[in-house]
Short mmCIF file of C-alpha atoms and ligand atoms in Angstrom, two decimals:
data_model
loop_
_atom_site.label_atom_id
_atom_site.label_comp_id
_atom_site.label_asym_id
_atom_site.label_seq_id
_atom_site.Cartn_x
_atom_site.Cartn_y
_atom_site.Cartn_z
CA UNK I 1 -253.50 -127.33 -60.66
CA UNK I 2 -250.77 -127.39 -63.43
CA UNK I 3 -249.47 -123.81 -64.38
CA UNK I 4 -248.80 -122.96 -68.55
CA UNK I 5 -246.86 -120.31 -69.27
CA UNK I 6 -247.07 -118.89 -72.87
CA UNK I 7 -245.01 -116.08 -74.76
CA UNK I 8 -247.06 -113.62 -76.22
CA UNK I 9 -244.07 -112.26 -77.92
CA UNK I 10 -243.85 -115.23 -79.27
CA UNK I 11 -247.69 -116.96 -79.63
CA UNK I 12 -249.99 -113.71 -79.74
CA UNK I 13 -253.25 -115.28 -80.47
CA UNK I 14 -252.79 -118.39 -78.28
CA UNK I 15 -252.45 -115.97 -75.52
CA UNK I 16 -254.84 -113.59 -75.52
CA UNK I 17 -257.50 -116.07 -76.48
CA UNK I 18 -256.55 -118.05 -73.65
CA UNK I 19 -256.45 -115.05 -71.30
CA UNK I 20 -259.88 -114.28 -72.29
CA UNK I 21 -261.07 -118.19 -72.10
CA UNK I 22 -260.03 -118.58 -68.36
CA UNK I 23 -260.97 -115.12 -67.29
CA UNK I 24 -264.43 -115.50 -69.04
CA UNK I 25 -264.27 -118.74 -66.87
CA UNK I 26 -263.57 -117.10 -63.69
CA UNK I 27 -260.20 -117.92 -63.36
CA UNK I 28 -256.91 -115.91 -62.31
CA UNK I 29 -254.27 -115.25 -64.96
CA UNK I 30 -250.89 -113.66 -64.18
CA UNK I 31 -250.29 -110.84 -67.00
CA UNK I 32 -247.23 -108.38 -67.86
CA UNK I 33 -247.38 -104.84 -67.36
CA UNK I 34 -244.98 -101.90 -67.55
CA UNK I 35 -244.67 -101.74 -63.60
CA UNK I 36 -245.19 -105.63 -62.53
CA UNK I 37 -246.57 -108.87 -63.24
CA UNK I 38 -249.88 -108.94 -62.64
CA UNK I 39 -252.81 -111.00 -61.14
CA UNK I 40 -255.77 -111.14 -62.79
CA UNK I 41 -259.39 -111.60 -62.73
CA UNK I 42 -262.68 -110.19 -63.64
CA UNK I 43 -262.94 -107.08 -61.63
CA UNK I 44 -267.07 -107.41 -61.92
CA UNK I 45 -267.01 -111.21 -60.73
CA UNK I 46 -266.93 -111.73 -56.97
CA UNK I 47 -266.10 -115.46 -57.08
CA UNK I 48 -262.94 -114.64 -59.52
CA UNK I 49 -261.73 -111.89 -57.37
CA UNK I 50 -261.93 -114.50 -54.44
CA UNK I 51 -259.34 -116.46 -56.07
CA UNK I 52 -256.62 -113.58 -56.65
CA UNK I 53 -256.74 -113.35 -52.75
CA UNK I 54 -257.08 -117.06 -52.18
CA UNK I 55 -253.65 -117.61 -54.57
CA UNK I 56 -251.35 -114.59 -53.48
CA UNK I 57 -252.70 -115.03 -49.43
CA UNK I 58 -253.58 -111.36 -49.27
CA UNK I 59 -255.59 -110.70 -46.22
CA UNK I 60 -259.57 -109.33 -48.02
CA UNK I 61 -259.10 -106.06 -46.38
CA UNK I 62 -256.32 -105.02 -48.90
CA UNK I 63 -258.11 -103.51 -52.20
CA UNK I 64 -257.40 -104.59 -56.11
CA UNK I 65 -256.05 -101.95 -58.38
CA UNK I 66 -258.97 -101.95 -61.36
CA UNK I 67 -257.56 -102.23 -64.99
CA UNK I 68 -258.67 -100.81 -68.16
CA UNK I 69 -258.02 -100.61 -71.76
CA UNK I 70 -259.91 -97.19 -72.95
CA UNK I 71 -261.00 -94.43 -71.13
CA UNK I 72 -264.63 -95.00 -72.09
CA UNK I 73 -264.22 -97.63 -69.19
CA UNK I 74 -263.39 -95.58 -66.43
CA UNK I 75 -267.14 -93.91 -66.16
CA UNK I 76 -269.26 -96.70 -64.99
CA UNK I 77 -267.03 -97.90 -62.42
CA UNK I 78 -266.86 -94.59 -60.68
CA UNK I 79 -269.71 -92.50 -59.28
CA UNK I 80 -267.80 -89.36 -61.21
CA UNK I 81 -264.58 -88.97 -62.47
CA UNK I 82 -263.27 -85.67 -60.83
CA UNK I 83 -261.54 -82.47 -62.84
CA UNK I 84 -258.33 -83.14 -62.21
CA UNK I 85 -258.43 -87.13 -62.54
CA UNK I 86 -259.52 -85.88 -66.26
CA UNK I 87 -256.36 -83.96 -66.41
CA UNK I 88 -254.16 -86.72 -64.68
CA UNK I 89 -255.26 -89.72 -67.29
CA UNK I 90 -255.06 -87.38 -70.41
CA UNK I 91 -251.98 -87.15 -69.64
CA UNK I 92 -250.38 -89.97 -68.35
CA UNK I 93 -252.44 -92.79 -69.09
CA UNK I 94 -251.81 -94.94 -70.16
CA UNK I 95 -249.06 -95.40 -67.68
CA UNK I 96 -247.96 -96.12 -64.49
CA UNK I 97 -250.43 -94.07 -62.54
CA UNK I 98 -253.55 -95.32 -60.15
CA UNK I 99 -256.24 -93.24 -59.45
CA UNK I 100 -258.77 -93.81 -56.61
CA UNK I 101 -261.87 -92.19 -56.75
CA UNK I 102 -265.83 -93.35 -55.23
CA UNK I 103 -267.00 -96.64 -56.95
CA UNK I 104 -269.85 -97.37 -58.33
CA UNK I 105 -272.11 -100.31 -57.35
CA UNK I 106 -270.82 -102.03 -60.51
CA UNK I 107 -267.60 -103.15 -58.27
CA UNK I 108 -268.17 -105.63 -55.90
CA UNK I 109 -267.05 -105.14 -52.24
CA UNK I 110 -264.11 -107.92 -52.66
CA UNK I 111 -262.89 -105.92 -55.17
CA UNK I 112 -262.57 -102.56 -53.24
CA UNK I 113 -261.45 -104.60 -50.02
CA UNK I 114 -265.06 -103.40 -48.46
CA UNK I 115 -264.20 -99.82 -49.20
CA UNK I 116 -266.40 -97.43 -50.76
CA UNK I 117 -263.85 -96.43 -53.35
CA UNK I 118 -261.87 -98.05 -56.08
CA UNK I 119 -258.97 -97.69 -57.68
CA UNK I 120 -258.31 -97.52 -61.57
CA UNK I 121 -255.18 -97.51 -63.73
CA UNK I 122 -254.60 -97.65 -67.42
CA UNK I 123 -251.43 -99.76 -68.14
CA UNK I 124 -249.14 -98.31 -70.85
CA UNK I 125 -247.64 -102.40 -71.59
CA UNK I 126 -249.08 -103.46 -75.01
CA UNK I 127 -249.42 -106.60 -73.50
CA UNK I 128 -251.44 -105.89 -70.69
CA UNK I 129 -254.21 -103.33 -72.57
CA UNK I 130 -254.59 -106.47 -75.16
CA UNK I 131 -255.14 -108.91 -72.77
CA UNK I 132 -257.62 -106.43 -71.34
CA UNK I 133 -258.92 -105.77 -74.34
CA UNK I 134 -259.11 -109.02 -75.70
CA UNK I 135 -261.38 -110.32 -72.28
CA UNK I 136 -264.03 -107.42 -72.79
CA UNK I 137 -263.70 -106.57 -68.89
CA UNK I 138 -261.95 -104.20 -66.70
CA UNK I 139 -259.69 -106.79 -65.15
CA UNK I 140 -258.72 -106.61 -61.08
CA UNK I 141 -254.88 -107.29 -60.76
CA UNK I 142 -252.47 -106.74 -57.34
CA UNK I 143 -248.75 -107.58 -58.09
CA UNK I 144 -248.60 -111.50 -59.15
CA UNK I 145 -246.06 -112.76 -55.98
CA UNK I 146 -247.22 -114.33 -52.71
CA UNK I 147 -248.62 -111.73 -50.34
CA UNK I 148 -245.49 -109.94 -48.37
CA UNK I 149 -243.34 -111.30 -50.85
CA UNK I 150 -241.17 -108.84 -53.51
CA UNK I 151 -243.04 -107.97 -56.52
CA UNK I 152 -242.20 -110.25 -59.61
CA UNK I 153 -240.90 -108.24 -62.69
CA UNK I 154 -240.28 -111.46 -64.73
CA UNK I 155 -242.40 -114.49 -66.01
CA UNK I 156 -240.12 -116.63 -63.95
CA UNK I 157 -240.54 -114.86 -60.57
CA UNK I 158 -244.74 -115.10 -61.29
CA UNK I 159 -243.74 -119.04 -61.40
CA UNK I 160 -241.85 -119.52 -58.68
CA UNK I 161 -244.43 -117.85 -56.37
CA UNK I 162 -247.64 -118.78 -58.23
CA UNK I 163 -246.85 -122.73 -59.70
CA UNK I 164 -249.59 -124.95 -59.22
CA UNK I 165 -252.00 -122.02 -57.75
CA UNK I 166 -253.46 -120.16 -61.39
CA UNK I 167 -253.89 -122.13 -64.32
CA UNK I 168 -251.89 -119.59 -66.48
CA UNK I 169 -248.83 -117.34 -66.79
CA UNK I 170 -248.63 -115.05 -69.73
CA UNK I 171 -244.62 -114.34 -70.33
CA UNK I 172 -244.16 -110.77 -71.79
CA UNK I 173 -240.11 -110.39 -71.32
CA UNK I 174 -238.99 -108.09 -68.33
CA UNK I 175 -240.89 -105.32 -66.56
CA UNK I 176 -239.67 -102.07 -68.15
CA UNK I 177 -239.80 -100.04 -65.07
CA UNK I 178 -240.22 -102.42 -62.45
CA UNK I 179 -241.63 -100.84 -59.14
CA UNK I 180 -245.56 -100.68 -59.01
CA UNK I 181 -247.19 -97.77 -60.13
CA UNK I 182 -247.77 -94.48 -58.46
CA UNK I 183 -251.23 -93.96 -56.51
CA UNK I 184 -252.94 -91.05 -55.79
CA UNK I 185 -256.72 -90.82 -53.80
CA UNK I 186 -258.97 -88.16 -55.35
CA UNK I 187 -261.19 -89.09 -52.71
CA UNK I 188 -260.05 -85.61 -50.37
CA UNK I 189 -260.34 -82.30 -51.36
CA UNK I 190 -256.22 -82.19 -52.19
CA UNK I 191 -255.30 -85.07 -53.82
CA UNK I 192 -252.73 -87.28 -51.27
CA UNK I 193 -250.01 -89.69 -53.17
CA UNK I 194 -250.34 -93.01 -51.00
CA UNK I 195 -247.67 -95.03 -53.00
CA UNK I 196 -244.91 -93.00 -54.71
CA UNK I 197 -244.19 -94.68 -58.26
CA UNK I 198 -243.07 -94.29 -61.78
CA UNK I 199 -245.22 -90.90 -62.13
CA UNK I 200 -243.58 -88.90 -59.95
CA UNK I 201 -244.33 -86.46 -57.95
CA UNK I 202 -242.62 -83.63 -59.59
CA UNK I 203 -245.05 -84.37 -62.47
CA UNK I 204 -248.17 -84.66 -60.91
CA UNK I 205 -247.10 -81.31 -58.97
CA UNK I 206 -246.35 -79.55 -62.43
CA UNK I 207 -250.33 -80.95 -63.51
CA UNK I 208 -252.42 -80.38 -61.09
CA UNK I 209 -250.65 -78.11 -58.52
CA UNK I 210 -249.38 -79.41 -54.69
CA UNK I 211 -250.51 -82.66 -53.40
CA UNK I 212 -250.17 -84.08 -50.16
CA UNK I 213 -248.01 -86.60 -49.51
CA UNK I 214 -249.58 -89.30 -46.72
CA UNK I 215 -247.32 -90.13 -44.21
CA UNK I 216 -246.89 -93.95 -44.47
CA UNK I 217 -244.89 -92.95 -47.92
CA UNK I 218 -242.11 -93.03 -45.82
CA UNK I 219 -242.79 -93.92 -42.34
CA UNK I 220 -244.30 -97.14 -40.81
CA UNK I 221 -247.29 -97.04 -39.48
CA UNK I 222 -247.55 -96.75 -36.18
CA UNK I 223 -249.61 -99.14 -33.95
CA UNK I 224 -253.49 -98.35 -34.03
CA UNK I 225 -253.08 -95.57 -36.72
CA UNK I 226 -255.09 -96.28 -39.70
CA UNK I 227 -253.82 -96.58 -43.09
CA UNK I 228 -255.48 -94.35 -46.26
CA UNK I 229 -254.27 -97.58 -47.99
CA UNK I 230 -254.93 -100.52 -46.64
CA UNK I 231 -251.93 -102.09 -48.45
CA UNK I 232 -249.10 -99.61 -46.30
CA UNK I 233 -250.07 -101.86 -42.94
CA UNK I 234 -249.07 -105.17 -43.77
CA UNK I 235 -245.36 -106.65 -44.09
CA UNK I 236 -244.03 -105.97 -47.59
CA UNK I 237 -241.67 -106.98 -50.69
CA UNK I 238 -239.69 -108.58 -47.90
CA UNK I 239 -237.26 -111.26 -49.18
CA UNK I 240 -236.00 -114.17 -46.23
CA UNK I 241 -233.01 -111.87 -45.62
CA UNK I 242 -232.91 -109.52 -43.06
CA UNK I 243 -231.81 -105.92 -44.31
CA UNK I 244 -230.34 -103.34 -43.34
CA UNK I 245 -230.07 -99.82 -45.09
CA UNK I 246 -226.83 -98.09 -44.27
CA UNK I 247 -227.27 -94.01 -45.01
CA UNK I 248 -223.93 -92.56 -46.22
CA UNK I 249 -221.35 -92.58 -48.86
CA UNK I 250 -219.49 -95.52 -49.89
CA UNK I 251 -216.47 -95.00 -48.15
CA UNK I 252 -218.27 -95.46 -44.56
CA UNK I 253 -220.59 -98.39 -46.17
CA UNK I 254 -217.58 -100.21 -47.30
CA UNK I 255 -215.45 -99.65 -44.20
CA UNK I 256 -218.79 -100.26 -41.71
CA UNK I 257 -219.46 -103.79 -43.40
CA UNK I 258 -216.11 -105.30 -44.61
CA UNK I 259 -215.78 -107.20 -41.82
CA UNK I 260 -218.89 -108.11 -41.41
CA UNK I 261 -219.69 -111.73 -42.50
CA UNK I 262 -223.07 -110.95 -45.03
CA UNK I 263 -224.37 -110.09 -48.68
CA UNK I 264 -224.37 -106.62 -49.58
CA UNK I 265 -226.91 -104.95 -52.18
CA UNK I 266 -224.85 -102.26 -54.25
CA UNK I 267 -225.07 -100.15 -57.00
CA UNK I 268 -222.80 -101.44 -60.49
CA UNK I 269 -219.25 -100.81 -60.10
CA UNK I 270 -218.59 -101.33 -56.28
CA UNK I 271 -219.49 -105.33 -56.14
CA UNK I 272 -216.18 -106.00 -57.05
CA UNK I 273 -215.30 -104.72 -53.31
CA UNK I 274 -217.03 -107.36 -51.94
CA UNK I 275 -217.05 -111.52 -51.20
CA UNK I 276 -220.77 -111.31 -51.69
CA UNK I 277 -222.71 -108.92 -53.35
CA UNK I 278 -225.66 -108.67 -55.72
CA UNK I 279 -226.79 -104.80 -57.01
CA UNK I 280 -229.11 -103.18 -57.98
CA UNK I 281 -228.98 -100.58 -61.06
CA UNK I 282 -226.50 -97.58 -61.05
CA UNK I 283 -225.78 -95.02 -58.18
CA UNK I 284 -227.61 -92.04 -58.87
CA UNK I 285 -229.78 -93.79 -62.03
CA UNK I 286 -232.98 -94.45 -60.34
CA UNK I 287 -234.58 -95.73 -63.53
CA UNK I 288 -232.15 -98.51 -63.44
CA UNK I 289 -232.28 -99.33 -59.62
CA UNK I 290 -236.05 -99.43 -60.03
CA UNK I 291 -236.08 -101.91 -62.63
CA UNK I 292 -233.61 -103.93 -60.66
CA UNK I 293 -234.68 -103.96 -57.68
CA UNK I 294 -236.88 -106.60 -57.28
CA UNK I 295 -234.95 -108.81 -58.69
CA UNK I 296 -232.35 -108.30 -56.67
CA UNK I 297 -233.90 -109.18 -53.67
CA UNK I 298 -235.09 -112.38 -55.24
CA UNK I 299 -231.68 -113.34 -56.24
CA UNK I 300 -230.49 -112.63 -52.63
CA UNK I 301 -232.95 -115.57 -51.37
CA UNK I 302 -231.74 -117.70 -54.22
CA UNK I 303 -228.49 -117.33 -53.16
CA UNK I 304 -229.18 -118.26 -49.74
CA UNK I 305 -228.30 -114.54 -47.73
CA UNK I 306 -229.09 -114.64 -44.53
CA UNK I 307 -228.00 -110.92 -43.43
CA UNK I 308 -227.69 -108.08 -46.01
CA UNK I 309 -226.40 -104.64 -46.00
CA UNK I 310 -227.66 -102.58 -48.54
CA UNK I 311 -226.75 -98.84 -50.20
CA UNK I 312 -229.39 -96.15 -50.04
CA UNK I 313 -230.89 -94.61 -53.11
CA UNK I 314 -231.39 -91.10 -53.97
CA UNK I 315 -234.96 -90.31 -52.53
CA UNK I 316 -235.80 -88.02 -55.55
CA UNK I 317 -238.09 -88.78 -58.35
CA UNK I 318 -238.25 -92.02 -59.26
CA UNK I 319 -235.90 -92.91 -55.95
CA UNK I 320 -238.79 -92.51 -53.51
CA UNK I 321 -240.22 -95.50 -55.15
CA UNK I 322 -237.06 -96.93 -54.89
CA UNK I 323 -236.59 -96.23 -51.63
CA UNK I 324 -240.17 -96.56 -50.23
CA UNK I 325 -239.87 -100.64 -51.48
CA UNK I 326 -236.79 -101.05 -49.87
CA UNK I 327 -237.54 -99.22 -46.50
CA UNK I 328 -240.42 -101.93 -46.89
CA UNK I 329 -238.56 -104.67 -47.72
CA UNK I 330 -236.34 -104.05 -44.84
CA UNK I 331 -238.81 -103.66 -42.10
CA UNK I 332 -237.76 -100.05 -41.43
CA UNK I 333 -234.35 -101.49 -40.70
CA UNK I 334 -232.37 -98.36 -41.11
CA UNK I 335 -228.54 -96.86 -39.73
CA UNK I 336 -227.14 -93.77 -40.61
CA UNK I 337 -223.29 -92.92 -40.63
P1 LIG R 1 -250.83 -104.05 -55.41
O1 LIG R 1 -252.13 -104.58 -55.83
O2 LIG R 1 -249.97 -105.06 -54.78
O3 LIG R 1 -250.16 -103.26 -56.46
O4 LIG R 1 -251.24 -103.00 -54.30
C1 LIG R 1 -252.26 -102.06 -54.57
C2 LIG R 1 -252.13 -100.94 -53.57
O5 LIG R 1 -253.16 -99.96 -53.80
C3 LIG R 1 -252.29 -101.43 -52.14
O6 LIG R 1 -251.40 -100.73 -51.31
C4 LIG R 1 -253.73 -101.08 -51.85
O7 LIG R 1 -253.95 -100.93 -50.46
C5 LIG R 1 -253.90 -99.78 -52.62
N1 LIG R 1 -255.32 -99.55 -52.97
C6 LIG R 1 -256.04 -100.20 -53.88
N2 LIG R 1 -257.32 -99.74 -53.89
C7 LIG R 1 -257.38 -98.77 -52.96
C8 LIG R 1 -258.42 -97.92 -52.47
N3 LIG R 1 -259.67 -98.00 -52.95
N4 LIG R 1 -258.10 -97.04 -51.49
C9 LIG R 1 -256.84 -96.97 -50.99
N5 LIG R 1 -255.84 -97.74 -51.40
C10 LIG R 1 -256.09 -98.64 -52.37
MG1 LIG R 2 -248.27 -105.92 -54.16
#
């Protein structure tokens, strides 16, 4: 199958009536969002969804994160849309924020990975809620790279993972904040954050009072436990590298690996210290690390690294996003000085 890309920066039209061509076709179409690239396909149409897992080689047990373009579409896929969900989306969506809550029997079972819930999220990318809009369906969409693989937060990264397995990549620039967004289950009686993202939790605290926090935020799973998301289980944004996180200031990072013969992944400023290095946003600026990250570890396959040592974010805010991806990414790999 030959892969197009097109700019909707630059070719607006040609794009979303593409989009919503293929998609009313029952194809898969990668698609920008604020968070990252997406994969996507007509959350209502079994055969569609099919192919999402079919191209990205996600194992069917592992649920799709349900799109939508106006509130008015959240009701019918849900069997009711509790209190403070209300509260949540009015204020925060659109944005980075997934909400899981009972489905309705308009979502198939591929969709909700044979679970009786779904989960729903309003993107705040332009982009995104046109294509959405523009295809007249809530659209199903897990991160556009190969399953286990590190999120893509350019058009280029989609490409490299997805060439000659969709038919089309829509090119909207750069992910603005580039870790995938923030889920929450409603499902409970206390809401519990499953994946920590651009919505913090210091702002969904200061909404709708304390949350719980599920363990596999921070911890891997242990064997035989099972997961509240199905996603926390497998192998994730892992690059080829193996990495290592090394807790403590940059002193004892730079004297524990200077001898060592790897890549490191810094923060800007301290690659200079270093024979290989690539980094990853600004000490203490998790914005910037989360929009880098990614990236990064893309760029350390490119460049061949083998072994990597990488600095430890600040776990606050946005940084336990940051840091639950690269905890991920580095298979728990983990040495404090
Ligand atoms: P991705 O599609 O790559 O952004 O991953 C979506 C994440 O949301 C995965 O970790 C899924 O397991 C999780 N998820 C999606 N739907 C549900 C659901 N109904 N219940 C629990 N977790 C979900
Ligand atoms: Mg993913």
């Amino acid at each position: 199958m030959k892969t197009s890309l097109i700019d909707i920066r630059k070719d607006r039209d040609t794009a979303l009536a593409e989009a919503r061509r293929l998609i009313a076709d029952g194809s898969v179409v990668a698609i920008p969002t604020e968070t990252v690239y997406g994969l996507a396909a007509n959350a209502f149409d079994e055969a569609a969804v099919r192919k999402i897992f079919e191209a990205k080689g996600r194992p069917a047990d592992n649920p799709l994160i349900v799109h939508i373009s106006e509130l008015s579409q959240l009701a019918p896929l849900v069997t009711e849309i509790p209190e403070k969900v209300r509260v949540m989306a009015e204020k925060y969506w659109p944005g980075p924020l997934t909400m899981i809550m009972k489905k309705s029997s308009v979502i198939p079972d591929v969709t909700s990975g044979g679970l009786d819930t779904v989960a729903v999220r309003m993107p705040k990318s332009e982009y995104a809620r046109a294509i959405i809009s523009a295809c007249g369906v809530p659209l199903a969409a897990p991160s556009a790279n190969l399953s286990g693989s590190p999120s893509p937060t350019d058009a280029q990264s989609v490409f490299d993972d997805m060439n000659g397995r969709i038919p089309l990549i829509i090119d909207g620039g750069e992910c603005e904040i580039g870790v995938e967004s923030t889920v929450i289950s409603f499902v409970g009686d206390t809401p519990t954050l499953l994946r920590p993202g651009g919505i913090t939790v210091g702002m969904i605290e200061s909404t709708i009072g304390k949350i719980n926090i599920s363990d596999a935020v921070l911890n891997r799973l242990r064997d035989g436990e099972t997961a509240a998301s199905p996603g926390m289980k497998y192998k994730h944004y892992a690059p080829k590298a193996k990495i290592t996180i090394v807790k403590g200031d940059f002193e004892k990072f730079y004297n524990y690996v200077k001898d060592l013969d790897c890549f490191v992944l810094c923060f800007e400023g301290e690659e200079g210290h270093f024979n290989n290095a690539v980094t990853y946003g600004k000490a203490d600026d998790s914005r910037s690390e989360a929009h880098r990250l990614f990236s990064a570890l893309r760029e350390l396959d490119e460049k061949g690294a083998k072994t990597v040592y990488a600095r430890c974010p600040e776990i606050t805010g946005l940084g336990l996003a940051v840091y639950n991806r690269l905890i991920r990414s580095a298979g728990f790999n983990i040495i404090e000085l």
